[in-house]
Short mmCIF file of C-alpha atoms and ligand atoms in Angstrom, two decimals:
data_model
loop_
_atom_site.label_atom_id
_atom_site.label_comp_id
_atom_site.label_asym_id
_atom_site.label_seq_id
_atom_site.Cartn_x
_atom_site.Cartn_y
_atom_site.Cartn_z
CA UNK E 1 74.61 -9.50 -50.28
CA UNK E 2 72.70 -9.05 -46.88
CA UNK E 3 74.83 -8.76 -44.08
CA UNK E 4 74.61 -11.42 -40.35
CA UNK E 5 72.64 -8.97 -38.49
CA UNK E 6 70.31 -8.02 -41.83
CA UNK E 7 69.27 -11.99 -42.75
CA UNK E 8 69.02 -12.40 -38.85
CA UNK E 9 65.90 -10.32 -39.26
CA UNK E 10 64.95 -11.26 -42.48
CA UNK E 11 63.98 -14.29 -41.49
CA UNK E 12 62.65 -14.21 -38.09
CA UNK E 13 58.60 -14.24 -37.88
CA UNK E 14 57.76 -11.35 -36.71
CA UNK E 15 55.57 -11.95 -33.26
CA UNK E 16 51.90 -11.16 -34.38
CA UNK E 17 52.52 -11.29 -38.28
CA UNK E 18 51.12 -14.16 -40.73
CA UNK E 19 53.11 -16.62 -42.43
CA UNK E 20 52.03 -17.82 -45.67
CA UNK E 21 54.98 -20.59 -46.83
CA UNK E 22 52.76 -20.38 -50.66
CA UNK E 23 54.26 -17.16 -50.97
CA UNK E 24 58.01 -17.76 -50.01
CA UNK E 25 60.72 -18.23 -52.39
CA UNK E 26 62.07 -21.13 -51.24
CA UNK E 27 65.10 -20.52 -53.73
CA UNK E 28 65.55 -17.05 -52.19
CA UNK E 29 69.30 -16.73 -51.41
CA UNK E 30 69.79 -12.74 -50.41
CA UNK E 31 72.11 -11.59 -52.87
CA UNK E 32 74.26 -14.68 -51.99
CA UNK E 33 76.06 -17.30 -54.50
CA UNK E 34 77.45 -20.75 -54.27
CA UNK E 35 80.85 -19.67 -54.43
CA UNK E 36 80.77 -16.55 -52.02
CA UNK E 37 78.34 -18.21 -49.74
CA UNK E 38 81.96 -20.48 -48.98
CA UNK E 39 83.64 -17.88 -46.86
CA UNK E 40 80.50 -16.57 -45.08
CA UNK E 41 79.76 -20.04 -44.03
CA UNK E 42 83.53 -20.61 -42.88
CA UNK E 43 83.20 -17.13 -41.14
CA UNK E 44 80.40 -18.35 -38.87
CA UNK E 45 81.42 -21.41 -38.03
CA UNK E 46 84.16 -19.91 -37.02
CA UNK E 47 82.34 -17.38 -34.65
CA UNK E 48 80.21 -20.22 -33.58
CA UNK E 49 83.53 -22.54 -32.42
CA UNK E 50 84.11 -20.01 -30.25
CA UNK E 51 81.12 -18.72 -28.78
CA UNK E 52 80.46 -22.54 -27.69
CA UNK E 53 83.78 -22.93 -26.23
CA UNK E 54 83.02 -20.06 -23.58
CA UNK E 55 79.23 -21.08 -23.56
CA UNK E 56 80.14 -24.37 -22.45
CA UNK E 57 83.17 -23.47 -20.24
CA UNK E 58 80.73 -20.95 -18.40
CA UNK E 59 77.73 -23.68 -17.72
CA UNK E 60 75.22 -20.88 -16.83
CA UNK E 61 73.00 -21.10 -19.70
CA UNK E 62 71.54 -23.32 -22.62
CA UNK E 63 70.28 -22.83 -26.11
CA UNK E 64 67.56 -25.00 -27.64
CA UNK E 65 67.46 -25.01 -31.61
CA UNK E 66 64.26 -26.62 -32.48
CA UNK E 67 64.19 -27.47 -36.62
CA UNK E 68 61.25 -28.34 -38.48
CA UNK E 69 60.43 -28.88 -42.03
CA UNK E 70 58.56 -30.93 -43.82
CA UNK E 71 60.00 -34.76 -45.15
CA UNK E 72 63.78 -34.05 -47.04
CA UNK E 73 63.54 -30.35 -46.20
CA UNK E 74 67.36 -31.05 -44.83
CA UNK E 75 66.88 -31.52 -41.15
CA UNK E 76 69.65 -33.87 -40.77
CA UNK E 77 71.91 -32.22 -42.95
CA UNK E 78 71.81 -29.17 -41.60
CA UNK E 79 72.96 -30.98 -38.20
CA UNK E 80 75.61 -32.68 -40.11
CA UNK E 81 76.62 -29.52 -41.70
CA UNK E 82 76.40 -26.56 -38.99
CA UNK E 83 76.98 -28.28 -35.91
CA UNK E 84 80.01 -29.83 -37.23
CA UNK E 85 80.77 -25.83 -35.40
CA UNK E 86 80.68 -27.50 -31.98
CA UNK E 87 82.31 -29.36 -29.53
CA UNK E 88 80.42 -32.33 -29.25
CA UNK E 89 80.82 -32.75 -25.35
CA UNK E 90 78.88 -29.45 -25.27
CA UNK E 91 75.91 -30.34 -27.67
CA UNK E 92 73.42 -32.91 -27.49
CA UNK E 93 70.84 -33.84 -30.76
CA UNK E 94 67.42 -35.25 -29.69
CA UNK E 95 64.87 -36.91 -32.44
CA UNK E 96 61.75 -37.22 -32.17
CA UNK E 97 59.85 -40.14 -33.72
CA UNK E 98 56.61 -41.47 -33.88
CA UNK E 99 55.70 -41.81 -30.10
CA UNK E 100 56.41 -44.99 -27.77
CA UNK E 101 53.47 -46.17 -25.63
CA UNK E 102 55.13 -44.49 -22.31
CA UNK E 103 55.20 -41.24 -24.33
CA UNK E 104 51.74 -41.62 -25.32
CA UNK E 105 50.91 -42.17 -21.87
CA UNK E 106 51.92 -38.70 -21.01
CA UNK E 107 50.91 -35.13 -21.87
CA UNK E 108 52.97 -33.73 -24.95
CA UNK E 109 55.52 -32.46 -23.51
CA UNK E 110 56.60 -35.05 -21.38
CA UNK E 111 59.37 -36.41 -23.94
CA UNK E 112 60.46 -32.87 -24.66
CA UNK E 113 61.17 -31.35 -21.28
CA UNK E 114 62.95 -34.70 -20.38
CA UNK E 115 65.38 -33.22 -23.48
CA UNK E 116 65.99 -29.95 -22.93
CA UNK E 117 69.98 -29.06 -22.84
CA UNK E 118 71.64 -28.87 -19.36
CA UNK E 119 73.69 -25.58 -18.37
CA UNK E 120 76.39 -24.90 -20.63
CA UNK E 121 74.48 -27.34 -23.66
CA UNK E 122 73.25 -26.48 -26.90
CA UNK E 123 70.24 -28.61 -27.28
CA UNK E 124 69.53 -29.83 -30.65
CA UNK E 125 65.80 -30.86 -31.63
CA UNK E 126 65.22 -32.84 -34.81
CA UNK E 127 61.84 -32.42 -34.85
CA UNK E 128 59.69 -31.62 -31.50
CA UNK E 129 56.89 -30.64 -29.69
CA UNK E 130 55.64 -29.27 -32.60
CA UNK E 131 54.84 -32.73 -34.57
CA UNK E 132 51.55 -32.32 -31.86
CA UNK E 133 50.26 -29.69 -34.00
CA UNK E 134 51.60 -31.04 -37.25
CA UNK E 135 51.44 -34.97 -37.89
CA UNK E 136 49.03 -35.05 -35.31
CA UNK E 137 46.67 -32.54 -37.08
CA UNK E 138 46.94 -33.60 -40.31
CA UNK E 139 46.42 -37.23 -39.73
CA UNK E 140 43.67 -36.27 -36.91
CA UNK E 141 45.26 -37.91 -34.46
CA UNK E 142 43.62 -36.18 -31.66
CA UNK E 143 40.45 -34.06 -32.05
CA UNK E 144 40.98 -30.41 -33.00
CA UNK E 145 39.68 -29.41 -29.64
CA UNK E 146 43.15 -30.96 -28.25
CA UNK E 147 45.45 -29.78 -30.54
CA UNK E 148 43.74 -26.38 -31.31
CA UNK E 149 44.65 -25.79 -27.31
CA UNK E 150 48.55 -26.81 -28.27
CA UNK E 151 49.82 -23.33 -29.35
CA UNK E 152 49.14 -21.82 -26.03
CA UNK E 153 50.54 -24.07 -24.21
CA UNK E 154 53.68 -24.46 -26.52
CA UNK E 155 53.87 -20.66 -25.91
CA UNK E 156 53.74 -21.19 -21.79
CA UNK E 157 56.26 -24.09 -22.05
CA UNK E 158 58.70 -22.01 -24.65
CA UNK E 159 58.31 -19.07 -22.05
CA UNK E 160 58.67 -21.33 -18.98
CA UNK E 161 62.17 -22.38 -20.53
CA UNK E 162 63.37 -18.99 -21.58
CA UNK E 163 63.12 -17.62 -18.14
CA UNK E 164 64.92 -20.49 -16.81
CA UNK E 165 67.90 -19.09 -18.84
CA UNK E 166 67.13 -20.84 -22.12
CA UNK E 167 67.60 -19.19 -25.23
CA UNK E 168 65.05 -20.68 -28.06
CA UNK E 169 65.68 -20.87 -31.21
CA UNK E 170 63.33 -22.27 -34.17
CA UNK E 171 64.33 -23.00 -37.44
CA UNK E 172 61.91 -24.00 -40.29
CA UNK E 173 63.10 -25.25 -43.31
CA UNK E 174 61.01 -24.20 -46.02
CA UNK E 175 61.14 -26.23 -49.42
CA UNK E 176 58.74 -26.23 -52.10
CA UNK E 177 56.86 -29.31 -53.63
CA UNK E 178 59.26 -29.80 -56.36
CA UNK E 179 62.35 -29.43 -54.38
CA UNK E 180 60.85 -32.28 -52.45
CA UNK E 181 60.36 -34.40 -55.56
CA UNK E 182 64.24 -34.25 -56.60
CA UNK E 183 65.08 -35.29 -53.49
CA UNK E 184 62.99 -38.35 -52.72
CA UNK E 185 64.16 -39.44 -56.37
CA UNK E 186 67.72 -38.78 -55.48
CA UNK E 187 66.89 -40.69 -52.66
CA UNK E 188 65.61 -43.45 -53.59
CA UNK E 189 67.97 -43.92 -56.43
CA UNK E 190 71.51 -43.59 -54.31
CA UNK E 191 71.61 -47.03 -52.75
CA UNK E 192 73.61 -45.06 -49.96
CA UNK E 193 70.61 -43.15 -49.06
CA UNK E 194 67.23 -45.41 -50.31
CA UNK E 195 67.49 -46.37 -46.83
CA UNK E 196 66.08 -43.25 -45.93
CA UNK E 197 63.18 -43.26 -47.88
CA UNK E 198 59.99 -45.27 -47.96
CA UNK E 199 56.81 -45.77 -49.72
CA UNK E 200 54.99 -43.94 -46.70
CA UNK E 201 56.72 -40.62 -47.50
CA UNK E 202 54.32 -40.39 -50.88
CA UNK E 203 51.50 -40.40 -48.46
CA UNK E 204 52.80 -38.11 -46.37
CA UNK E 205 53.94 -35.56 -49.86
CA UNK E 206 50.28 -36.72 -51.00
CA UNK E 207 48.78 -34.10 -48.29
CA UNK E 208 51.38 -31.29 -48.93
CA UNK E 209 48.45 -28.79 -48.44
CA UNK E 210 47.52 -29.79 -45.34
CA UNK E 211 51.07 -29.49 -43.78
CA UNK E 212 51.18 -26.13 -45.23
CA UNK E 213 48.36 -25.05 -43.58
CA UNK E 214 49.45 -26.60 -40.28
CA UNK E 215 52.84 -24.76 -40.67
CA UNK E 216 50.75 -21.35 -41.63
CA UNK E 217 49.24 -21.71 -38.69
CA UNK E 218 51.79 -23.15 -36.16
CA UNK E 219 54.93 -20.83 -37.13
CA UNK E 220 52.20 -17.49 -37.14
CA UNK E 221 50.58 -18.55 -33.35
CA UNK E 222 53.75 -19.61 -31.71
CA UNK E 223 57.12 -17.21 -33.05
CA UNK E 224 57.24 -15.04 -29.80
CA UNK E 225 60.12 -12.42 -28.71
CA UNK E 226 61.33 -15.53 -26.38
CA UNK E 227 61.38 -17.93 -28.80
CA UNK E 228 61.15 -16.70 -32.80
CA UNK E 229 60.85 -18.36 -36.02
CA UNK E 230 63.05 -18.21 -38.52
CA UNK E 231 61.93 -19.56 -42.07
CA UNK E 232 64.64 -20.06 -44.09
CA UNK E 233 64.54 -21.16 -47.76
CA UNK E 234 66.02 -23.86 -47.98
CA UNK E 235 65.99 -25.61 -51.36
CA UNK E 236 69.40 -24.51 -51.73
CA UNK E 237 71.57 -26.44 -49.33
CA UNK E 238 74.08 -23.73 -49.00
CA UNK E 239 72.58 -21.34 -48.52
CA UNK E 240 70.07 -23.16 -45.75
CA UNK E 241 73.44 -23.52 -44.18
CA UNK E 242 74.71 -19.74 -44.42
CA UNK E 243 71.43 -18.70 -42.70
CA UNK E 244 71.20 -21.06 -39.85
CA UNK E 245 74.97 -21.03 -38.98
CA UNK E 246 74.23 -17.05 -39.38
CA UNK E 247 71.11 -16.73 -36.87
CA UNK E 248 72.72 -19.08 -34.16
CA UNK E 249 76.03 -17.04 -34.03
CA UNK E 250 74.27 -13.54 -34.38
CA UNK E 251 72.04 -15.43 -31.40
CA UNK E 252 75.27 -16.33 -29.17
CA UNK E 253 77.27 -13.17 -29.70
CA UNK E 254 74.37 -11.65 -28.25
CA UNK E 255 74.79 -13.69 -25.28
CA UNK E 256 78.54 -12.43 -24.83
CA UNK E 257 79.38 -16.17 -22.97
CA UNK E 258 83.02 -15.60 -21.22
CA UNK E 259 85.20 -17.97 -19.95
CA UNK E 260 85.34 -18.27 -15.74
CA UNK E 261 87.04 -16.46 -13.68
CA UNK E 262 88.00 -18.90 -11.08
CA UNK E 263 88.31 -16.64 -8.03
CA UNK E 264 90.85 -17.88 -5.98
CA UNK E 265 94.24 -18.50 -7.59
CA UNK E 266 97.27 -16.48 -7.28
CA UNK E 267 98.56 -13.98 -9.80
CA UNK E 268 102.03 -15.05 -11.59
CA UNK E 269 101.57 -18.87 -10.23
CA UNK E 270 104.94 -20.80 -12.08
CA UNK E 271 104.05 -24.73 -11.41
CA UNK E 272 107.61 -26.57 -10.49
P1 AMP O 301 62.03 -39.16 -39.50
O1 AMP O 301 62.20 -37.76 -39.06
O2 AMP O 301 62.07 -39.35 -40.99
O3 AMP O 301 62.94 -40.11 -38.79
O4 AMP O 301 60.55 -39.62 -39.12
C1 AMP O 301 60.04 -39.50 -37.85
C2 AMP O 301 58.54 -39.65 -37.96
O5 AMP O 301 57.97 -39.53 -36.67
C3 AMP O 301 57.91 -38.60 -38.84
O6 AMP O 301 57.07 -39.20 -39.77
C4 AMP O 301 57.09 -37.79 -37.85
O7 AMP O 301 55.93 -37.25 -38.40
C5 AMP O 301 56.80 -38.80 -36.77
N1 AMP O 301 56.48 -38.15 -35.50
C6 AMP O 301 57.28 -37.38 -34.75
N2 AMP O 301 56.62 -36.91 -33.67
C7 AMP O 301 55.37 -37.40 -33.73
C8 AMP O 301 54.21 -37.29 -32.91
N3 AMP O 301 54.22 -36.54 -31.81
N4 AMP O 301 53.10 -37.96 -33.28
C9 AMP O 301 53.10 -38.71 -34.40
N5 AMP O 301 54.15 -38.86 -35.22
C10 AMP O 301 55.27 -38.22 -34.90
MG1 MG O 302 61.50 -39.43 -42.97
#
């Protein structure tokens, strides 16, 4: 079984290195197992209650999670799940959808800076900039010219915000094409969740290659020191939720968040 620190660095993209998602096991689980994934999971959301609660009582800093993945790679149920950790008041979940007309009448990144978490926030993006050099480039919704330019300036933005006291972190769930099968059937065949799917989705899993490549390219031009990649596999839910509830509390500890000082109240005050 790998230990926090270990699967921390397991996953993260090295800066510089290639990602090819054809050759990850997206079934990989480290040594883990359903049933002793239960107290590792418990463990860090434990850790992760209380690194927010001194996070947000301190109000210095944020964290952005970015998470990306390709249609019923578990986005929103790894929100559900893992930031179930946190006090709501201190965490705020963006989505980003197809684009309004104001957004489109803006650069890129317009919509996304608007987002970013406050001071003291974790900042939650379901989806983000990065649909400009995903969606966008496989349904050639700009020319290459314009998104080909993207990754640098992700990279300036990402940096922009880390040295503003942002901490980034970017999550990519990795699934394979039959994992994504089972789940649009499961989908569409639990009335409780056939709201989530539509017929536009088997368009979308018809050009699978092509959103490989874009990930290939996006996750190996754009994990930095500032702002990594993590690819997780993530056909099993639990352990998709061991390894991101792992990586964002190995992330905070790091940040050793401590609760205020306030300076000027007496020692040994006894309120009548
Ligand atoms: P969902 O995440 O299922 O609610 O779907 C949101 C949809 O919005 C997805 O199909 C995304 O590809 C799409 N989307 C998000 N950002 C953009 C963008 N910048 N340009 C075009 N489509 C986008
Ligand atoms: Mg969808």
């Amino acid at each position: 079984m790998t230990g926090p620190t270990a699967l921390r660095d397991a996953l993260r993209v090295t800066p510089g290195s290639r990602v090819r998602l054809a050759r990850l096991d997206a079934g990989a689980t480290f040594g883990h197992d359903k049933a002793s994934a239960q107290p590792v999971i418990a463990r860090q959301m434990g850790r992760l209650a209380t690194l927010q609660d001194k996070f947000w009582a301190e109000a210095k800093r944020s964290v952005l999670v970015v998470l990306q993945g390709i249609d019923a790679a578990g986005k929103d149920g790894t929100i559900q799940k893992v930031m179930e950790a946190f006090n709501p008041q201190g965490c705020v979940v963006s989505a980003f959808k197809v684009p309004t007309a104001e957004e489109l009448a803006h650069d890129f990144l317009w919509r996304i800076h608007r987002r970013v978490p406050r001071k003291g926030e974790i900042g939650i993006f379901n989806r983000s900039h990065y649909e400009d050099v995903l969606v966008v480039r496989v349904h050639q919704l700009v020319p290459r010219r314009v998104w080909s330019a993207r990754y640098d300036q992700i990279n300036d933005f990402e940096r922009t915000l880390a040295a503003n006291g942002t901490t980034i972190v970017k999550v990519f769930l990795a699934i394979d094409r039959d994992e994504q099968r089972k789940r649009f059937q499961a989908r569409y065949d639990d009335p409780t969740k056939r709201w989530k799917f539509s017929m536009g989705d088997l368009e979308e899993r018809a050009r699978w290659d092509d959103y490989q490549a874009a990930f290939d390219e996006a996750l190996t031009k754009t994990s930095t020191d500032v702002a990594p990649w993590y690819v997780i596999p993530a056909n099993r839910k639990w352990f998709r939720n061991l390894a991101v509830a792992t990586i964002l509390a190995e992330t905070m500890s790091e940040l050793r968040p401590a609760y205020p000082r306030p300076p000027d109240l007496p020692v040994d005050l006894v309120i009548e």
